[in-house]
XYZ file of C-alpha atoms in Angstrom:
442
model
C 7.185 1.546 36.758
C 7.075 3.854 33.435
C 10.444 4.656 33.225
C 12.802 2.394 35.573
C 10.867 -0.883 35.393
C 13.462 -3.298 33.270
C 16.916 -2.076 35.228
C 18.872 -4.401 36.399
C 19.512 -3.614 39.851
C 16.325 -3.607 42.874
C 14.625 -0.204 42.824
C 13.527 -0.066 46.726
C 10.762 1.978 48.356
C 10.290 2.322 51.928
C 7.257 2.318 52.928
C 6.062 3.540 56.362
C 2.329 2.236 57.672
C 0.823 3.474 60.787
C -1.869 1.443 62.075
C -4.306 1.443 64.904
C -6.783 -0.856 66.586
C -10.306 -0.853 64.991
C -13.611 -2.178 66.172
C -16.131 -3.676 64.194
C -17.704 -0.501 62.570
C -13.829 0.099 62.116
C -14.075 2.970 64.402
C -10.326 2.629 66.697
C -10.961 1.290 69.881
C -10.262 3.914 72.941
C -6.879 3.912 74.193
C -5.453 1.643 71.515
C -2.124 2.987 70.414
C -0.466 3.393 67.109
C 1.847 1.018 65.424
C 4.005 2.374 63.218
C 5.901 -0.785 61.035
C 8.855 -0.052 58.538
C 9.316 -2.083 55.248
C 11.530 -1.855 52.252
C 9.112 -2.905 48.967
C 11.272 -3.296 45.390
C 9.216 -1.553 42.523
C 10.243 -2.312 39.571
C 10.522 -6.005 37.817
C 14.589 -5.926 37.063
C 13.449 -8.559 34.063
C 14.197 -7.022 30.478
C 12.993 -9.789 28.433
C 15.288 -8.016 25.479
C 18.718 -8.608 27.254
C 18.223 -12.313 27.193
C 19.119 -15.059 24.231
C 16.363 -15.551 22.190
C 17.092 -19.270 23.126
C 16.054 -19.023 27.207
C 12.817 -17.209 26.367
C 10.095 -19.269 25.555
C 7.347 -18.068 23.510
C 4.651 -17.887 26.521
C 7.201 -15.242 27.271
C 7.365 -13.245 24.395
C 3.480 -13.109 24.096
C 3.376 -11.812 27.422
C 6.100 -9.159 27.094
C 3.871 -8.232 24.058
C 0.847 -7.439 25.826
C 2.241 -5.577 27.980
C 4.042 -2.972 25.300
C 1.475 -3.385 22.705
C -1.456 -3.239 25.317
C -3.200 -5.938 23.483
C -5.153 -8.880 24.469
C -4.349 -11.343 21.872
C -1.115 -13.156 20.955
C 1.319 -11.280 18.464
C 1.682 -12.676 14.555
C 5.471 -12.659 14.743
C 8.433 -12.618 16.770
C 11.765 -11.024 15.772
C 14.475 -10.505 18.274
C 18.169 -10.002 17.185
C 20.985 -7.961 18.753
C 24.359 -5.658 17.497
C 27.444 -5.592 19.206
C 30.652 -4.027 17.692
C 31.861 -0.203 17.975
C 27.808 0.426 18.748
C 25.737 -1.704 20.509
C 21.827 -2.173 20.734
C 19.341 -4.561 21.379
C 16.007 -5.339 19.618
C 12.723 -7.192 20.328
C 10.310 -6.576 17.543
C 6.412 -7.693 17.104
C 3.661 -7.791 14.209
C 0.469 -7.372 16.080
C -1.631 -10.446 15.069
C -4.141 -7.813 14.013
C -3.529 -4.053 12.288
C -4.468 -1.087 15.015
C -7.854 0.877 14.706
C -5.590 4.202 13.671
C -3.184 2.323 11.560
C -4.839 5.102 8.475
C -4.928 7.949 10.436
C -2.960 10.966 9.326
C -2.109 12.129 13.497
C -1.200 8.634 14.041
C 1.442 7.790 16.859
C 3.903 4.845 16.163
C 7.293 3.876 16.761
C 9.060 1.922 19.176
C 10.235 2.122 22.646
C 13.921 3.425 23.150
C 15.696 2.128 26.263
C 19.219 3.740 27.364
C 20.809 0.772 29.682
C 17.310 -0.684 29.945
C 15.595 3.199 31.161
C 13.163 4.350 28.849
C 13.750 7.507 27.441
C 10.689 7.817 24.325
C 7.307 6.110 24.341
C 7.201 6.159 20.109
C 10.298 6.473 18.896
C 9.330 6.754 15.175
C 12.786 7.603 14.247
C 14.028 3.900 14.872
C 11.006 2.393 11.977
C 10.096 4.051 8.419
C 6.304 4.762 8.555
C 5.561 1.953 5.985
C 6.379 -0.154 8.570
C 4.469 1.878 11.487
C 2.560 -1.659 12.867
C 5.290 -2.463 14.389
C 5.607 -2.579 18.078
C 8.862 -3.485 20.575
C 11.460 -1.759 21.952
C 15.309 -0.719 21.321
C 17.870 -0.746 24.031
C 21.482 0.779 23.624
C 24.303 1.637 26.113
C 25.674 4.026 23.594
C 23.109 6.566 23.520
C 22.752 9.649 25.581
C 20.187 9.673 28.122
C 19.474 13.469 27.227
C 18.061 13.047 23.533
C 15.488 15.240 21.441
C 13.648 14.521 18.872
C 16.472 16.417 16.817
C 19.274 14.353 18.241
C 17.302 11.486 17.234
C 16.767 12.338 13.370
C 20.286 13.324 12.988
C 22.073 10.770 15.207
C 23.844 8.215 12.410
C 23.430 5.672 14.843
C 19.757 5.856 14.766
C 19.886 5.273 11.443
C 21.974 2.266 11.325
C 19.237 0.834 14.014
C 16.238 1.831 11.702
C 18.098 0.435 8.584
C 18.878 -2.690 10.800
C 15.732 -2.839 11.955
C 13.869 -2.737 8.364
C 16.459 -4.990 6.509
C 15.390 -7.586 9.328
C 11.399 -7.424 9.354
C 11.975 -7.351 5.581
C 13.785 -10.867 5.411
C 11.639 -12.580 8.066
C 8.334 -11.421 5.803
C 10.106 -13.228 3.211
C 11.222 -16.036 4.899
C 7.130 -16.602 6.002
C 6.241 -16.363 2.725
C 8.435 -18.760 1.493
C 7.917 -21.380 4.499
C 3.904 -20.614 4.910
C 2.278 -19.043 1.873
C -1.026 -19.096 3.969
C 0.161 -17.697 7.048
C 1.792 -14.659 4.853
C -1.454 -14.012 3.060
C -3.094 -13.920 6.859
C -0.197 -10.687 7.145
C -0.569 -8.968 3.765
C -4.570 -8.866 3.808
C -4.037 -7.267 6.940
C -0.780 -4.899 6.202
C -0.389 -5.475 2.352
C -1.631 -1.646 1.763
C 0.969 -0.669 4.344
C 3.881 -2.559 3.024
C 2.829 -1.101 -0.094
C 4.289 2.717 1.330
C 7.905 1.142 1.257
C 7.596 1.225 -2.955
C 8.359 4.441 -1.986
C 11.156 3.957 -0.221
C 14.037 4.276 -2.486
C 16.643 2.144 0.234
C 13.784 -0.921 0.706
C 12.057 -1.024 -2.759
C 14.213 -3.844 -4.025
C 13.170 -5.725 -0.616
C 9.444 -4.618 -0.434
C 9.032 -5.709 -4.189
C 9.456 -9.146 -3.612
C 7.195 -9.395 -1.043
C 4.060 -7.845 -2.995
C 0.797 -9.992 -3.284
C -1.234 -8.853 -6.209
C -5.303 -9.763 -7.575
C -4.293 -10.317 -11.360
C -6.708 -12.140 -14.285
C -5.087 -15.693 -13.569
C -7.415 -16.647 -10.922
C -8.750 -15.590 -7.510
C -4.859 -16.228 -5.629
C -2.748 -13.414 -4.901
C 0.474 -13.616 -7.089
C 3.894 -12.476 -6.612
C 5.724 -10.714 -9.868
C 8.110 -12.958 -9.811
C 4.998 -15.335 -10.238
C 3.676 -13.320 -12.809
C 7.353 -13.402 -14.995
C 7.120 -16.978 -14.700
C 4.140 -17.469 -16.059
C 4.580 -14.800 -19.398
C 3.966 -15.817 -22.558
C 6.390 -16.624 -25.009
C 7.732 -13.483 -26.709
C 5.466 -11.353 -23.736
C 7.962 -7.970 -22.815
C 6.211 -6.217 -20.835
C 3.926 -6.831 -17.260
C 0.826 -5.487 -17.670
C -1.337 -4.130 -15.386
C -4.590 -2.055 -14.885
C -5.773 0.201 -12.070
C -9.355 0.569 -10.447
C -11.700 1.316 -7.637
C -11.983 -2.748 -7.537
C -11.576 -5.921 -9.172
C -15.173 -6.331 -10.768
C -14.697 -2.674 -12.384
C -11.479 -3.443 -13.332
C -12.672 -7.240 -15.080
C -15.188 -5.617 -16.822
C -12.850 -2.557 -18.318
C -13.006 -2.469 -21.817
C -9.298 -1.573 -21.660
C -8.264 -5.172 -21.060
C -10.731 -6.720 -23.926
C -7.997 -7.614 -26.023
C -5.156 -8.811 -23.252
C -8.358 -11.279 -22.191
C -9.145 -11.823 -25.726
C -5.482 -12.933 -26.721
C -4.653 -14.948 -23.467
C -2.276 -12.194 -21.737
C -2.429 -12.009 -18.341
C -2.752 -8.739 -16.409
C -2.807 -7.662 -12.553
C -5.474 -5.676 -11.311
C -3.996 -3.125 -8.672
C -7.402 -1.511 -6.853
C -6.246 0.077 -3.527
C -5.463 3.606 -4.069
C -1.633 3.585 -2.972
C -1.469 0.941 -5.726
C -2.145 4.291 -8.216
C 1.796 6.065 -6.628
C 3.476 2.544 -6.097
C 3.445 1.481 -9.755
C 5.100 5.318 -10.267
C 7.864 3.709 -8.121
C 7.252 -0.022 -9.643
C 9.158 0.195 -13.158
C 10.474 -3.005 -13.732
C 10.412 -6.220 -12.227
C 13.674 -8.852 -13.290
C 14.290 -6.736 -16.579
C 9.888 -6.788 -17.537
C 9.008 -3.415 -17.247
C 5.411 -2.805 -15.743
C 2.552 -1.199 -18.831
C -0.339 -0.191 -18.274
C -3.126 -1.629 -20.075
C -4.459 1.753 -20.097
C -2.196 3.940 -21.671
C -0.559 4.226 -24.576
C -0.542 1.515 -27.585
C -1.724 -2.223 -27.305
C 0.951 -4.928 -29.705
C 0.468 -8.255 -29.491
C 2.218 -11.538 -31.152
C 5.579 -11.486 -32.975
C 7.307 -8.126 -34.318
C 5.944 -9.557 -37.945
C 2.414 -9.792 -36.399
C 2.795 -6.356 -34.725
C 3.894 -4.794 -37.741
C 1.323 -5.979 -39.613
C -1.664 -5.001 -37.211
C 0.158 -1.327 -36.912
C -0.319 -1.088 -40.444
C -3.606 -2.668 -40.884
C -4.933 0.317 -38.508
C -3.180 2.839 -39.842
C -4.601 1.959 -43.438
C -8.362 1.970 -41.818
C -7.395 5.475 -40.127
C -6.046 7.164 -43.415
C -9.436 5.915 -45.417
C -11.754 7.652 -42.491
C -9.678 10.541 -41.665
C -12.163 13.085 -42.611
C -14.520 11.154 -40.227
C -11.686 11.107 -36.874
C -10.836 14.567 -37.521
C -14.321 16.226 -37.127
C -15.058 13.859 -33.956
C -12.094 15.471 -33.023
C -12.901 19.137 -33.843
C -16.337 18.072 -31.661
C -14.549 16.340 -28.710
C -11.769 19.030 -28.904
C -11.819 20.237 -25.532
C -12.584 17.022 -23.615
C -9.451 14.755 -26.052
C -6.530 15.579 -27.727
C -6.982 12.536 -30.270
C -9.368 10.414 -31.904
C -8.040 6.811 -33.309
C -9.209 3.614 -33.753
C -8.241 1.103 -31.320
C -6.351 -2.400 -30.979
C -7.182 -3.297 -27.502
C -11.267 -3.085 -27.817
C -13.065 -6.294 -29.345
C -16.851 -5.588 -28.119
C -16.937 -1.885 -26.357
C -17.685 0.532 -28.792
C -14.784 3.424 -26.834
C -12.493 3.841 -24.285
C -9.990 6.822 -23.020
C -6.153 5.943 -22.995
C -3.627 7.842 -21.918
C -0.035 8.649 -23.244
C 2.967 6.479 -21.402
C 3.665 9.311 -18.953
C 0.179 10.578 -18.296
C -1.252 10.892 -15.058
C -4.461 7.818 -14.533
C -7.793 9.115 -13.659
C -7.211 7.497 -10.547
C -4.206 9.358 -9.424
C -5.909 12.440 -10.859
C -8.747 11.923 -8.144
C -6.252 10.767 -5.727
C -4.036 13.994 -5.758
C -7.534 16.276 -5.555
C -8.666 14.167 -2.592
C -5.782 14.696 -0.873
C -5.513 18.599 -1.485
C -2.819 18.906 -4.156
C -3.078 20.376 -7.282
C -3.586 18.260 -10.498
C -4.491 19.724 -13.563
C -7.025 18.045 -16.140
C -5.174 15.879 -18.861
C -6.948 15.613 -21.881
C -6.662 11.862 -23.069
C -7.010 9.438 -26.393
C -10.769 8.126 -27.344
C -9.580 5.100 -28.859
C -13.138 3.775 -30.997
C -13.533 0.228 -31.863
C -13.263 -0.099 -36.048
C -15.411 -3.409 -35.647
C -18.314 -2.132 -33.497
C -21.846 -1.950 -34.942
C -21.561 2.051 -33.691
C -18.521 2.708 -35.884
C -20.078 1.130 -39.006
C -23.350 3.323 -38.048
C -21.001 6.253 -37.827
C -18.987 5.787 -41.112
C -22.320 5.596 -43.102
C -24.158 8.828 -41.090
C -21.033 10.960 -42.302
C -20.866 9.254 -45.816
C -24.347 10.303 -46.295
C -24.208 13.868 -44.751
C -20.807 14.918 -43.525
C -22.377 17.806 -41.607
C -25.094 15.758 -39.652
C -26.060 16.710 -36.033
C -26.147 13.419 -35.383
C -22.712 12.474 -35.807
C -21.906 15.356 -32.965
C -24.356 13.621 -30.605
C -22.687 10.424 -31.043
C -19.176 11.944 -30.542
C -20.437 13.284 -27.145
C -22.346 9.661 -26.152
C -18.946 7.449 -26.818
C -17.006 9.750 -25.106
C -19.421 9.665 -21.895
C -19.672 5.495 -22.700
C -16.066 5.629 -21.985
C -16.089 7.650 -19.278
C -18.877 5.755 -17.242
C -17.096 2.727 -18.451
C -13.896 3.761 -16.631
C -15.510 5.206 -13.195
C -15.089 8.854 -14.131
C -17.224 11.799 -13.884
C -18.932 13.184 -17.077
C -18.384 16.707 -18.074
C -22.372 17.190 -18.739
C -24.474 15.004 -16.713
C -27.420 16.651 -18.055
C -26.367 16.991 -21.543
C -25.456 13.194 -22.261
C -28.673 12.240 -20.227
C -30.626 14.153 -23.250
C -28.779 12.617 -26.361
C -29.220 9.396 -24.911
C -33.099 10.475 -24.681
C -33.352 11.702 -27.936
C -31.540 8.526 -29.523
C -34.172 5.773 -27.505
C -36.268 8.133 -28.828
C -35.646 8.434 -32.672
């Protein structure tokens, strides 16, 4: 039944029965004499629902077919069933469990897909045959042109293996699509259930161009998932880059301080919040010739090149006049930054931390730790507001007494403000829970 159910010819046991007469307590009655009866019993089904046309199998069929190699009780999401014939030939029958498996995140997980050799199964979860971004699959393979005596080995470096897995992916890859263009609900039923998955194949430098368009991403626009194609469409006039931010989740995101100014001047942005979202935006670049910024590192321009120019300048000219002032809140914050500026994105938080383009985000920085690797501490930017009631405070404390305590204090709160702001641990629990004691209290 396990290994010989699906071929094609009767698989016969004979099966020998001795009986004898029994009374009522079923003990056998005395003198009653054996019967011995002969029978030949076929075992296995001979029906591999694979080998047929996709056109005599109805979908009662499939479903049931499912169940049985998924061991599931409920009705699959999606059907895909296609076939190769040429110099190699294989068959395929593919499913998309209507719901994601309990150890779908687990690191030990077993997946893959059954491999038939003329219809005898030769591995239970053949991951070879799918990449593991696409591990929720369930089905089988059959080919004639495979050896019955394979290994794990074989398998990995068999060429025709990976002509089946590239097959394989190229096809769930355009029928995702083709639901999402047909039934925008019924792929939003998929991705909340396999979105992080499908998310892994970002990774995947042969599928990224496929995965990408099939992304659904939370962005400021409204409470929809949006493609980036979506998002491109929607750009503002003159708009170069697509912006996004990352985060634990959407509220701590909407209330960053990092996107006060995108908000502020109508820009929209996409708020990426499971962790994987932190390496696929590594492998995310561009998106139709828009590359991808994050509204959390680096500089913040906005409007024409004129306007840009002009707003460059503008802060420059306020940094040159309090230089003195950035510089020793700099000498203070020296081993927690590697720069004090004033800022273009922030319009009511006092501070924020920004990184350089190529920096590693907090959130990858926790990510990497979590997962055991090494990740060294990057020092960032404190980027301070110029028009906050704090910075005013602070230009007057240091034009009155450069050499105030005070003005250290206040270097050590804003940098804690923006780390609390942005989710992150502070270096001195303790320590900013006394300046901010000492100010309520002064």
């Amino acid at each position: 039944k396990k290994y010989s159910d699906f071929v094609q010819y009767p698989i016969e046991l004979k099966v020998t029965r001795t009986e004898i007469e029994r009374d009522e307590e079923g003990k056998p009655v005395e003198g009653a004499e054996e019967k011995t009866t002969t029978e030949w019993v076929t075992v296995n089904s001979m029906k591999a629902i694979w080998a047929k046309s996709p056109e005599e199998v109805t979908e009662e069929e499939y479903n049931e077919f499912y169940k049985h190699v998924a061991h599931d009780w409920e009705d699959p999401f999606e059907t895909i069933a296609f076939k190769a014939e040429g110099t190699f030939d294989y068959q395929v029958l593919l499913y998309v469990p209507g719901r994601a498996p309990f150890d779908l995140f687990y690191r030990d997980q077993n997946y893959g897909l059954q491999l038939y050799v003329n219809r005898v199964l030769i591995k239970e979860n053949a991951d070879e045959l799918v990449p593991a971004w696409l591990r929720f699959l369930k089905g089988v393979v059959d080919s004639p042109d495979l050896s019955l005596n394979v290994s794990r080995e074989i398998l990995q470096n068999d060429r025709r293996v990976a002509a089946i897995r590239a097959r394989i992916t190229r096809k769930v890859t355009q029928a995702l699509a083709k639901i999402m263009k047909d039934d925008r609900a019924r792929y939003v039923e998929f991705w909340e259930k396999y979105g992080v998955v499908l998310k892994e194949g970002m990774t995947d430098q042969e599928s990224a161009d496929s995965v990408r368009s099939l992304l659904l991403l939370n962005s400021s626009n409204g409470e929809e998932l949006t493609t980036l194609s979506e998002y491109v469409e929607r750009m503002k006039e003159g708009q170069e880059h697509i912006y996004y931010l990352t985060g634990a989740s959407r509220e701590a995101v909407e209330s960053s301080p990092h996107l006060e100014a995108f908000v502020a001047q109508g820009y929209e942005v996409l708020y990426l919040t499971d962790p994987i979202d932190e390496i696929m935006v590594g492998h995310v670049t561009e998106f139709e010739g828009k590359e991808l910024q994050s509204a959390g590192k680096g500089t913040v321009e906005f409007g024409t090149e004129d306007e840009r120019k002009e707003a460059e300048e503008a802060r420059k000219a306020e940094e040159e006049t309090h230089a003195s002032l950035l510089e020793l809140l700099q000498e203070t914050l020296e081993d927690h930054v590697k720069e004090v500026r004033l800022s273009s994105r922030l319009r009511t938080s006092a501070a924020c931390l920004v990184g350089d383009t190529n920096d590693l985000s907090p959130g990858l920085e926790r990510l990497l730790r979590q997962s055991g690797q090494e990740a060294p501490s990057q020092k960032r930017i404190l980027e301070l507001n110029p028009e906050h009631d704090i910075m005013t405070r602070l230009k007057d404390m240091y034009a009155a007494d450069g050499s105030d305590q005070k003005i250290v204090d206040f270097a050590h709160l804003l940098h804690g403000q923006a780390l609390i702001s942005e989710g992150s641990q502070l270096p001195d629990p303790a320590g900013f829970a006394r300046r901010v004691a000492d100010l309520m209290t002064h």
